[in-house]
Amino acid sequence: MTKLAGIEYRGTAGISKHCINAVTEMIHFGRMLNTVKILTTGNEYHYNHALLINIDVGIDVAIKSGFTSGYSGEGPRAFSYTLSVLRKFCDEIEEYYVPQKFLEKINSSALTVKDLDWLSEQTPVIPQQWYDYIYEGHTKLHLQQGFPVEIPLSLIDERLLSTAILMKQNPDNALMDGYRLLEKVIKEKSGLTKETGAKLFSKALSGESSPLHWENLDGSETTGRANMFSSIFMAFRNRRAHQQLESEIHNDLREFLLLNQLFILEQSTKIREV
C-alpha cells in the first residue's frame, strides 16, 4: 500500500471562502508560519492554486485548491487577499509548478510520502512571480477584513466569561449585564451600596481615604485608573442605557474589551485598612 503523507488538509476545493478561512484561522490562533509553497497548475489563461504551509515545529498543512488566477473573479480576488496576508506573516514564500494530478491528490486529502519527496526535489519558480497575483488594492491590507471576529477568551476575566459567550447573540444585553455586574462587584467590595455609576467609582477608588486602592502605585497612577472606570461608564454605558443602539460587532467587541479591563483592574484592588 502506498504510504500516505501524515499532513493536515484544510479548505474546500473550488470554494475560495473556505480556503481563506483556513489560512486566516491558523494565523488568528497563533500558528507560526515557517514556509509557504504555492502549488500552481494550469495554463496562461487559467491557473489553479493550492498551498502547502509548514507551521510551528514542522507540521505541514495543505490548503486545497480554492484559489485561481489568470482571469477576473472571486478565485483570483481570494488568492490576492490570501497572499497579501501571508506575506505579512511569513518571509519564505515560493511558487512551484506541479501537475494537475498533484492538486487532485491534495483535494482528495491523499498526498503520499513519495509526492512530498518529489516536491522537495523541485526548483521553485525563479525569478519569483507570485507577487503578480496580488491586486494593487490588496497591497495596503486591512487585516480585519478577513479575520474572524472573536473574543480572545484567554484574556477575559473569569467573571465575564458567561457574558462573553452571549456577545454574538445579543451584544447590547451582554454589555449592559457586564456593566451591572461591575457596579455590583464594586458596591459589595467597597461597602458603598447606595452609590451608582461614575459617582460610585469615584468614591470607591479615588482619593487617599477611598475604601479600595491599588498597592504600590503613586497618586497619578491611582487617579488615572480610577478615572478609567468613571470615563468608560460615562462614554459607553450611559449611552447604551438611554438609547437603542445599532449593533456593529467590531465596535461592540472593542467596548467589551474595555469593560473587561475594568474587571481586571478591579480584581487587583485591595480593601483599605482603616
PDB file of C-alpha atoms in Angstrom:
ATOM      1  CA  MET A   1       0.000   0.000   0.000  1.00  0.00           C
ATOM      2  CA  THR A   2       1.269   3.468  -0.888  1.00  0.00           C
ATOM      3  CA  LYS A   3       2.160   5.332   2.286  1.00  0.00           C
ATOM      4  CA  LEU A   4       0.028   8.428   2.740  1.00  0.00           C
ATOM      5  CA  ALA A   5       1.707  11.623   3.907  1.00  0.00           C
ATOM      6  CA  GLY A   6       0.882  12.443   7.521  1.00  0.00           C
ATOM      7  CA  ILE A   7      -0.214  16.028   6.952  1.00  0.00           C
ATOM      8  CA  GLU A   8      -3.285  18.142   7.640  1.00  0.00           C
ATOM      9  CA  TYR A   9      -5.752  19.241   4.971  1.00  0.00           C
ATOM     10  CA  ARG A  10      -7.912  22.327   5.224  1.00  0.00           C
ATOM     11  CA  GLY A  11     -10.261  24.276   2.996  1.00  0.00           C
ATOM     12  CA  THR A  12     -12.502  23.018   0.199  1.00  0.00           C
ATOM     13  CA  ALA A  13     -11.526  22.717  -3.464  1.00  0.00           C
ATOM     14  CA  GLY A  14     -13.310  25.312  -5.557  1.00  0.00           C
ATOM     15  CA  ILE A  15     -14.653  27.284  -2.582  1.00  0.00           C
ATOM     16  CA  SER A  16     -12.462  30.340  -2.043  1.00  0.00           C
ATOM     17  CA  LYS A  17     -14.031  31.460   1.220  1.00  0.00           C
ATOM     18  CA  HIS A  18     -13.295  28.137   2.914  1.00  0.00           C
ATOM     19  CA  CYS A  19      -9.660  28.372   1.849  1.00  0.00           C
ATOM     20  CA  ILE A  20      -9.288  31.977   3.031  1.00  0.00           C
ATOM     21  CA  ASN A  21     -10.748  30.941   6.390  1.00  0.00           C
ATOM     22  CA  ALA A  22      -8.336  28.011   6.611  1.00  0.00           C
ATOM     23  CA  VAL A  23      -5.372  30.393   6.313  1.00  0.00           C
ATOM     24  CA  THR A  24      -6.635  33.245   8.470  1.00  0.00           C
ATOM     25  CA  GLU A  25      -7.770  30.941  11.278  1.00  0.00           C
ATOM     26  CA  MET A  26      -4.290  29.434  11.555  1.00  0.00           C
ATOM     27  CA  ILE A  27      -2.789  32.899  11.886  1.00  0.00           C
ATOM     28  CA  HIS A  28      -5.547  34.146  14.173  1.00  0.00           C
ATOM     29  CA  PHE A  29      -4.981  31.305  16.618  1.00  0.00           C
ATOM     30  CA  GLY A  30      -1.253  31.800  16.838  1.00  0.00           C
ATOM     31  CA  ARG A  31       0.304  29.289  14.453  1.00  0.00           C
ATOM     32  CA  MET A  32       3.839  30.220  13.390  1.00  0.00           C
ATOM     33  CA  LEU A  33       4.258  30.109   9.610  1.00  0.00           C
ATOM     34  CA  ASN A  34       7.689  28.788   8.636  1.00  0.00           C
ATOM     35  CA  THR A  35       7.337  28.386   4.872  1.00  0.00           C
ATOM     36  CA  VAL A  36       4.611  28.729   2.256  1.00  0.00           C
ATOM     37  CA  LYS A  37       4.689  26.800  -1.017  1.00  0.00           C
ATOM     38  CA  ILE A  38       2.308  27.964  -3.714  1.00  0.00           C
ATOM     39  CA  LEU A  39       1.392  24.960  -5.869  1.00  0.00           C
ATOM     40  CA  THR A  40       0.326  26.044  -9.341  1.00  0.00           C
ATOM     41  CA  THR A  41      -1.083  24.171 -12.309  1.00  0.00           C
ATOM     42  CA  GLY A  42      -2.875  25.280 -15.474  1.00  0.00           C
ATOM     43  CA  ASN A  43      -2.099  27.468 -18.491  1.00  0.00           C
ATOM     44  CA  GLU A  44      -1.537  31.149 -19.178  1.00  0.00           C
ATOM     45  CA  TYR A  45      -5.273  31.859 -19.194  1.00  0.00           C
ATOM     46  CA  HIS A  46      -6.340  29.974 -16.095  1.00  0.00           C
ATOM     47  CA  TYR A  47      -4.324  28.710 -13.149  1.00  0.00           C
ATOM     48  CA  ASN A  48      -5.424  26.745 -10.114  1.00  0.00           C
ATOM     49  CA  HIS A  49      -3.527  27.125  -6.867  1.00  0.00           C
ATOM     50  CA  ALA A  50      -3.207  25.185  -3.635  1.00  0.00           C
ATOM     51  CA  LEU A  51      -0.889  25.912  -0.713  1.00  0.00           C
ATOM     52  CA  LEU A  52       1.437  23.805   1.384  1.00  0.00           C
ATOM     53  CA  ILE A  53       2.214  25.661   4.604  1.00  0.00           C
ATOM     54  CA  ASN A  54       4.744  24.473   7.154  1.00  0.00           C
ATOM     55  CA  ILE A  55       3.813  25.666  10.645  1.00  0.00           C
ATOM     56  CA  ASP A  56       5.066  25.528  14.223  1.00  0.00           C
ATOM     57  CA  VAL A  57       7.562  22.676  14.725  1.00  0.00           C
ATOM     58  CA  GLY A  58       7.453  21.288  11.201  1.00  0.00           C
ATOM     59  CA  ILE A  59       3.782  20.442  10.673  1.00  0.00           C
ATOM     60  CA  ASP A  60       2.676  20.528   7.036  1.00  0.00           C
ATOM     61  CA  VAL A  61      -0.809  21.839   6.262  1.00  0.00           C
ATOM     62  CA  ALA A  62      -2.228  21.637   2.742  1.00  0.00           C
ATOM     63  CA  ILE A  63      -4.820  24.227   1.724  1.00  0.00           C
ATOM     64  CA  LYS A  64      -6.977  22.810  -1.047  1.00  0.00           C
ATOM     65  CA  SER A  65      -7.295  24.497  -4.442  1.00  0.00           C
ATOM     66  CA  GLY A  66      -9.900  27.146  -3.806  1.00  0.00           C
ATOM     67  CA  PHE A  67      -7.654  29.767  -5.428  1.00  0.00           C
ATOM     68  CA  THR A  68      -7.314  30.681  -9.098  1.00  0.00           C
ATOM     69  CA  SER A  69      -5.671  33.324 -11.292  1.00  0.00           C
ATOM     70  CA  GLY A  70      -5.473  34.428 -14.908  1.00  0.00           C
ATOM     71  CA  TYR A  71      -8.936  35.989 -15.105  1.00  0.00           C
ATOM     72  CA  SER A  72     -11.287  38.218 -13.123  1.00  0.00           C
ATOM     73  CA  GLY A  73     -13.431  36.663 -10.447  1.00  0.00           C
ATOM     74  CA  GLU A  74     -13.782  35.513  -6.870  1.00  0.00           C
ATOM     75  CA  GLY A  75     -10.979  32.941  -7.047  1.00  0.00           C
ATOM     76  CA  PRO A  76      -8.268  35.438  -8.095  1.00  0.00           C
ATOM     77  CA  ARG A  77      -9.516  38.047  -5.602  1.00  0.00           C
ATOM     78  CA  ALA A  78      -9.403  35.486  -2.801  1.00  0.00           C
ATOM     79  CA  PHE A  79      -5.902  34.411  -3.844  1.00  0.00           C
ATOM     80  CA  SER A  80      -4.724  38.015  -3.926  1.00  0.00           C
ATOM     81  CA  TYR A  81      -6.055  38.683  -0.448  1.00  0.00           C
ATOM     82  CA  THR A  82      -4.613  35.460   0.963  1.00  0.00           C
ATOM     83  CA  LEU A  83      -1.137  36.135  -0.425  1.00  0.00           C
ATOM     84  CA  SER A  84      -1.295  39.674   0.947  1.00  0.00           C
ATOM     85  CA  VAL A  85      -1.967  38.221   4.399  1.00  0.00           C
ATOM     86  CA  LEU A  86       0.671  35.507   4.129  1.00  0.00           C
ATOM     87  CA  ARG A  87       3.444  37.910   3.130  1.00  0.00           C
ATOM     88  CA  LYS A  88       2.919  39.764   6.426  1.00  0.00           C
ATOM     89  CA  PHE A  89       3.427  36.628   8.494  1.00  0.00           C
ATOM     90  CA  CYS A  90       5.928  34.581   6.501  1.00  0.00           C
ATOM     91  CA  ASP A  91       9.206  35.612   4.888  1.00  0.00           C
ATOM     92  CA  GLU A  92       9.708  32.433   2.890  1.00  0.00           C
ATOM     93  CA  ILE A  93       7.124  32.122   0.131  1.00  0.00           C
ATOM     94  CA  GLU A  94       7.928  30.251  -3.083  1.00  0.00           C
ATOM     95  CA  GLU A  95       5.912  29.010  -6.034  1.00  0.00           C
ATOM     96  CA  TYR A  96       6.164  25.589  -7.654  1.00  0.00           C
ATOM     97  CA  TYR A  97       4.596  24.321 -10.859  1.00  0.00           C
ATOM     98  CA  VAL A  98       3.031  20.907 -10.272  1.00  0.00           C
ATOM     99  CA  PRO A  99       0.949  18.510 -12.384  1.00  0.00           C
ATOM    100  CA  GLN A 100      -2.833  18.702 -12.197  1.00  0.00           C
ATOM    101  CA  LYS A 101      -2.815  15.277 -10.553  1.00  0.00           C
ATOM    102  CA  PHE A 102      -0.826  16.706  -7.642  1.00  0.00           C
ATOM    103  CA  LEU A 103      -3.613  19.193  -6.854  1.00  0.00           C
ATOM    104  CA  GLU A 104      -6.209  16.472  -7.294  1.00  0.00           C
ATOM    105  CA  LYS A 105      -4.452  14.444  -4.611  1.00  0.00           C
ATOM    106  CA  ILE A 106      -4.469  17.450  -2.280  1.00  0.00           C
ATOM    107  CA  ASN A 107      -8.178  17.975  -2.927  1.00  0.00           C
ATOM    108  CA  SER A 108      -8.770  14.312  -2.100  1.00  0.00           C
ATOM    109  CA  SER A 109      -6.593  14.518   1.055  1.00  0.00           C
ATOM    110  CA  ALA A 110      -4.425  11.822  -0.462  1.00  0.00           C
ATOM    111  CA  LEU A 111      -0.861  13.074  -0.912  1.00  0.00           C
ATOM    112  CA  THR A 112       1.741  10.381  -0.376  1.00  0.00           C
ATOM    113  CA  VAL A 113       5.198  10.476   1.149  1.00  0.00           C
ATOM    114  CA  LYS A 114       6.512   9.969  -2.376  1.00  0.00           C
ATOM    115  CA  ASP A 115       4.631  13.082  -3.551  1.00  0.00           C
ATOM    116  CA  LEU A 116       6.214  15.221  -0.849  1.00  0.00           C
ATOM    117  CA  ASP A 117       9.649  13.790  -1.604  1.00  0.00           C
ATOM    118  CA  TRP A 118       9.136  14.669  -5.275  1.00  0.00           C
ATOM    119  CA  LEU A 119       8.095  18.238  -4.360  1.00  0.00           C
ATOM    120  CA  SER A 120      11.159  18.695  -2.160  1.00  0.00           C
ATOM    121  CA  GLU A 121      13.363  17.971  -5.182  1.00  0.00           C
ATOM    122  CA  GLN A 122      11.708  20.581  -7.420  1.00  0.00           C
ATOM    123  CA  THR A 123      13.115  24.020  -8.152  1.00  0.00           C
ATOM    124  CA  PRO A 124      10.871  26.966  -7.268  1.00  0.00           C
ATOM    125  CA  VAL A 125       9.831  29.478  -9.902  1.00  0.00           C
ATOM    126  CA  ILE A 126      12.728  31.901 -10.473  1.00  0.00           C
ATOM    127  CA  PRO A 127      12.538  34.848 -10.644  1.00  0.00           C
ATOM    128  CA  GLN A 128       9.657  34.997  -8.201  1.00  0.00           C
ATOM    129  CA  GLN A 129       6.385  35.870  -9.910  1.00  0.00           C
ATOM    130  CA  TRP A 130       3.826  35.254  -7.182  1.00  0.00           C
ATOM    131  CA  TYR A 131       3.711  38.974  -6.380  1.00  0.00           C
ATOM    132  CA  ASP A 132       1.910  39.392  -9.702  1.00  0.00           C
ATOM    133  CA  TYR A 133      -1.078  37.527  -8.283  1.00  0.00           C
ATOM    134  CA  ILE A 134      -1.682  40.325  -5.759  1.00  0.00           C
ATOM    135  CA  TYR A 135      -4.072  43.070  -6.847  1.00  0.00           C
ATOM    136  CA  GLU A 136      -2.947  46.633  -6.326  1.00  0.00           C
ATOM    137  CA  GLY A 137      -5.840  47.228  -3.937  1.00  0.00           C
ATOM    138  CA  HIS A 138      -4.530  44.485  -1.641  1.00  0.00           C
ATOM    139  CA  THR A 139      -1.001  45.856  -1.288  1.00  0.00           C
ATOM    140  CA  LYS A 140      -2.156  48.008   1.635  1.00  0.00           C
ATOM    141  CA  LEU A 141      -4.158  45.483   3.590  1.00  0.00           C
ATOM    142  CA  HIS A 142      -6.581  45.930   6.447  1.00  0.00           C
ATOM    143  CA  LEU A 143      -6.274  42.576   8.190  1.00  0.00           C
ATOM    144  CA  GLN A 144      -9.624  42.805   9.980  1.00  0.00           C
ATOM    145  CA  GLN A 145     -11.403  42.437   6.624  1.00  0.00           C
ATOM    146  CA  GLY A 146     -10.956  38.677   6.518  1.00  0.00           C
ATOM    147  CA  PHE A 147     -10.165  37.636  10.065  1.00  0.00           C
ATOM    148  CA  PRO A 148     -12.702  36.098  12.432  1.00  0.00           C
ATOM    149  CA  VAL A 149     -14.396  38.480  14.853  1.00  0.00           C
ATOM    150  CA  GLU A 150     -13.849  36.562  18.070  1.00  0.00           C
ATOM    151  CA  ILE A 151     -13.292  37.390  21.732  1.00  0.00           C
ATOM    152  CA  PRO A 152      -9.853  36.257  22.976  1.00  0.00           C
ATOM    153  CA  LEU A 153     -11.246  34.134  25.791  1.00  0.00           C
ATOM    154  CA  SER A 154      -7.826  33.559  27.353  1.00  0.00           C
ATOM    155  CA  LEU A 155      -7.725  37.285  28.213  1.00  0.00           C
ATOM    156  CA  ILE A 156     -11.209  37.538  29.693  1.00  0.00           C
ATOM    157  CA  ASP A 157     -11.833  37.911  33.416  1.00  0.00           C
ATOM    158  CA  GLU A 158     -13.478  34.718  34.676  1.00  0.00           C
ATOM    159  CA  ARG A 159     -16.488  36.645  35.960  1.00  0.00           C
ATOM    160  CA  LEU A 160     -17.222  37.849  32.411  1.00  0.00           C
ATOM    161  CA  LEU A 161     -16.921  34.509  30.612  1.00  0.00           C
ATOM    162  CA  SER A 162     -20.641  33.733  30.583  1.00  0.00           C
ATOM    163  CA  THR A 163     -21.297  37.254  29.312  1.00  0.00           C
ATOM    164  CA  ALA A 164     -18.660  36.852  26.619  1.00  0.00           C
ATOM    165  CA  ILE A 165     -20.396  33.744  25.301  1.00  0.00           C
ATOM    166  CA  LEU A 166     -23.593  35.780  24.779  1.00  0.00           C
ATOM    167  CA  MET A 167     -21.894  38.639  22.921  1.00  0.00           C
ATOM    168  CA  LYS A 168     -22.640  37.475  19.399  1.00  0.00           C
ATOM    169  CA  GLN A 169     -26.294  36.661  20.069  1.00  0.00           C
ATOM    170  CA  ASN A 170     -27.150  39.937  21.791  1.00  0.00           C
ATOM    171  CA  PRO A 171     -24.193  42.282  22.339  1.00  0.00           C
ATOM    172  CA  ASP A 172     -26.275  45.102  23.811  1.00  0.00           C
ATOM    173  CA  ASN A 173     -27.764  42.906  26.538  1.00  0.00           C
ATOM    174  CA  ALA A 174     -24.401  41.267  27.208  1.00  0.00           C
ATOM    175  CA  LEU A 175     -22.656  44.604  27.636  1.00  0.00           C
ATOM    176  CA  MET A 176     -25.367  46.002  29.902  1.00  0.00           C
ATOM    177  CA  ASP A 177     -25.208  42.829  32.018  1.00  0.00           C
ATOM    178  CA  GLY A 178     -21.456  43.337  32.257  1.00  0.00           C
ATOM    179  CA  TYR A 179     -21.796  46.944  33.382  1.00  0.00           C
ATOM    180  CA  ARG A 180     -24.384  45.986  36.007  1.00  0.00           C
ATOM    181  CA  LEU A 181     -22.126  43.209  37.272  1.00  0.00           C
ATOM    182  CA  LEU A 182     -19.196  45.621  37.586  1.00  0.00           C
ATOM    183  CA  GLU A 183     -21.293  48.013  39.687  1.00  0.00           C
ATOM    184  CA  LYS A 184     -22.425  45.129  41.874  1.00  0.00           C
ATOM    185  CA  VAL A 185     -18.864  43.925  42.418  1.00  0.00           C
ATOM    186  CA  ILE A 186     -17.583  47.394  43.326  1.00  0.00           C
ATOM    187  CA  LYS A 187     -20.524  48.047  45.657  1.00  0.00           C
ATOM    188  CA  GLU A 188     -20.029  44.799  47.546  1.00  0.00           C
ATOM    189  CA  LYS A 189     -16.283  45.158  47.830  1.00  0.00           C
ATOM    190  CA  SER A 190     -16.266  48.826  48.822  1.00  0.00           C
ATOM    191  CA  GLY A 191     -19.383  48.783  51.012  1.00  0.00           C
ATOM    192  CA  LEU A 192     -20.830  51.757  49.098  1.00  0.00           C
ATOM    193  CA  THR A 193     -24.149  50.053  48.448  1.00  0.00           C
ATOM    194  CA  LYS A 194     -26.153  53.235  47.872  1.00  0.00           C
ATOM    195  CA  GLU A 195     -23.969  54.755  45.150  1.00  0.00           C
ATOM    196  CA  THR A 196     -24.171  54.041  41.401  1.00  0.00           C
ATOM    197  CA  GLY A 197     -22.290  54.726  38.209  1.00  0.00           C
ATOM    198  CA  ALA A 198     -19.475  57.260  37.966  1.00  0.00           C
ATOM    199  CA  LYS A 199     -20.127  58.527  41.491  1.00  0.00           C
ATOM    200  CA  LEU A 200     -19.686  55.013  42.864  1.00  0.00           C
ATOM    201  CA  PHE A 201     -16.352  54.550  41.125  1.00  0.00           C
ATOM    202  CA  SER A 202     -15.072  57.949  42.208  1.00  0.00           C
ATOM    203  CA  LYS A 203     -15.879  57.346  45.858  1.00  0.00           C
ATOM    204  CA  ALA A 204     -14.685  53.740  45.835  1.00  0.00           C
ATOM    205  CA  LEU A 205     -11.376  54.259  44.050  1.00  0.00           C
ATOM    206  CA  SER A 206     -10.273  57.905  44.196  1.00  0.00           C
ATOM    207  CA  GLY A 207      -8.506  59.702  46.996  1.00  0.00           C
ATOM    208  CA  GLU A 208      -6.370  58.702  49.956  1.00  0.00           C
ATOM    209  CA  SER A 209      -9.401  57.644  52.005  1.00  0.00           C
ATOM    210  CA  SER A 210     -11.153  55.564  49.342  1.00  0.00           C
ATOM    211  CA  PRO A 211     -12.236  52.108  50.557  1.00  0.00           C
ATOM    212  CA  LEU A 212     -10.434  50.414  47.641  1.00  0.00           C
ATOM    213  CA  HIS A 213      -6.905  51.062  46.435  1.00  0.00           C
ATOM    214  CA  TRP A 214      -4.065  49.647  44.380  1.00  0.00           C
ATOM    215  CA  GLU A 215      -0.905  48.824  46.251  1.00  0.00           C
ATOM    216  CA  ASN A 216       2.446  50.335  45.258  1.00  0.00           C
ATOM    217  CA  LEU A 217       1.020  52.930  42.868  1.00  0.00           C
ATOM    218  CA  ASP A 218       1.691  56.638  43.107  1.00  0.00           C
ATOM    219  CA  GLY A 219      -1.120  59.160  43.209  1.00  0.00           C
ATOM    220  CA  SER A 220      -1.220  59.923  39.496  1.00  0.00           C
ATOM    221  CA  GLU A 221      -1.439  56.242  38.521  1.00  0.00           C
ATOM    222  CA  THR A 222      -4.201  55.635  41.038  1.00  0.00           C
ATOM    223  CA  THR A 223      -6.124  58.659  39.767  1.00  0.00           C
ATOM    224  CA  GLY A 224      -5.681  57.528  36.167  1.00  0.00           C
ATOM    225  CA  ARG A 225      -7.022  54.052  36.892  1.00  0.00           C
ATOM    226  CA  ALA A 226      -9.944  55.375  38.912  1.00  0.00           C
ATOM    227  CA  ASN A 227     -10.813  57.822  36.126  1.00  0.00           C
ATOM    228  CA  MET A 228     -10.932  54.961  33.641  1.00  0.00           C
ATOM    229  CA  PHE A 229     -13.906  53.476  35.476  1.00  0.00           C
ATOM    230  CA  SER A 230     -15.864  56.722  35.502  1.00  0.00           C
ATOM    231  CA  SER A 231     -14.886  57.705  31.947  1.00  0.00           C
ATOM    232  CA  ILE A 232     -15.736  54.361  30.334  1.00  0.00           C
ATOM    233  CA  PHE A 233     -19.058  54.264  32.147  1.00  0.00           C
ATOM    234  CA  MET A 234     -19.949  57.788  31.039  1.00  0.00           C
ATOM    235  CA  ALA A 235     -18.707  57.290  27.469  1.00  0.00           C
ATOM    236  CA  PHE A 236     -20.252  53.890  26.778  1.00  0.00           C
ATOM    237  CA  ARG A 237     -22.601  52.531  29.437  1.00  0.00           C
ATOM    238  CA  ASN A 238     -24.734  55.689  29.800  1.00  0.00           C
ATOM    239  CA  ARG A 239     -25.334  55.888  26.067  1.00  0.00           C
ATOM    240  CA  ARG A 240     -26.477  52.252  25.996  1.00  0.00           C
ATOM    241  CA  ALA A 241     -28.747  52.764  28.974  1.00  0.00           C
ATOM    242  CA  HIS A 242     -30.577  55.718  27.442  1.00  0.00           C
ATOM    243  CA  GLN A 243     -30.981  54.835  23.777  1.00  0.00           C
ATOM    244  CA  GLN A 244     -31.347  51.905  21.405  1.00  0.00           C
ATOM    245  CA  LEU A 245     -28.019  51.476  19.612  1.00  0.00           C
ATOM    246  CA  GLU A 246     -27.482  49.816  16.258  1.00  0.00           C
ATOM    247  CA  SER A 247     -25.130  46.899  16.813  1.00  0.00           C
ATOM    248  CA  GLU A 248     -21.785  46.768  14.994  1.00  0.00           C
ATOM    249  CA  ILE A 249     -19.855  43.710  16.114  1.00  0.00           C
ATOM    250  CA  HIS A 250     -16.357  45.201  15.797  1.00  0.00           C
ATOM    251  CA  ASN A 251     -17.254  48.206  17.947  1.00  0.00           C
ATOM    252  CA  ASP A 252     -19.197  46.028  20.385  1.00  0.00           C
ATOM    253  CA  LEU A 253     -16.217  43.742  20.940  1.00  0.00           C
ATOM    254  CA  ARG A 254     -13.840  46.668  21.413  1.00  0.00           C
ATOM    255  CA  GLU A 255     -16.194  48.044  24.048  1.00  0.00           C
ATOM    256  CA  PHE A 256     -16.378  44.638  25.705  1.00  0.00           C
ATOM    257  CA  LEU A 257     -12.590  44.509  25.968  1.00  0.00           C
ATOM    258  CA  LEU A 258     -12.614  47.928  27.645  1.00  0.00           C
ATOM    259  CA  LEU A 259     -15.151  46.621  30.143  1.00  0.00           C
ATOM    260  CA  ASN A 260     -13.046  43.510  30.659  1.00  0.00           C
ATOM    261  CA  GLN A 261     -10.043  45.666  31.501  1.00  0.00           C
ATOM    262  CA  LEU A 262     -12.048  47.323  34.276  1.00  0.00           C
ATOM    263  CA  PHE A 263     -12.735  43.898  35.774  1.00  0.00           C
ATOM    264  CA  ILE A 264      -9.025  43.094  35.587  1.00  0.00           C
ATOM    265  CA  LEU A 265      -8.162  46.344  37.354  1.00  0.00           C
ATOM    266  CA  GLU A 266     -10.864  45.805  39.976  1.00  0.00           C
ATOM    267  CA  GLN A 267      -9.518  42.365  40.753  1.00  0.00           C
ATOM    268  CA  SER A 268      -6.164  43.841  41.739  1.00  0.00           C
ATOM    269  CA  THR A 269      -7.629  46.362  44.203  1.00  0.00           C
ATOM    270  CA  LYS A 270      -7.263  45.902  47.938  1.00  0.00           C
ATOM    271  CA  ILE A 271      -9.642  46.901  50.718  1.00  0.00           C
ATOM    272  CA  ARG A 272      -8.070  49.786  52.582  1.00  0.00           C
ATOM    273  CA  GLU A 273      -7.355  49.122  56.221  1.00  0.00           C
ATOM    274  CA  VAL A 274      -8.864  51.758  58.470  1.00  0.00           C
TER     275      VAL A 274
END
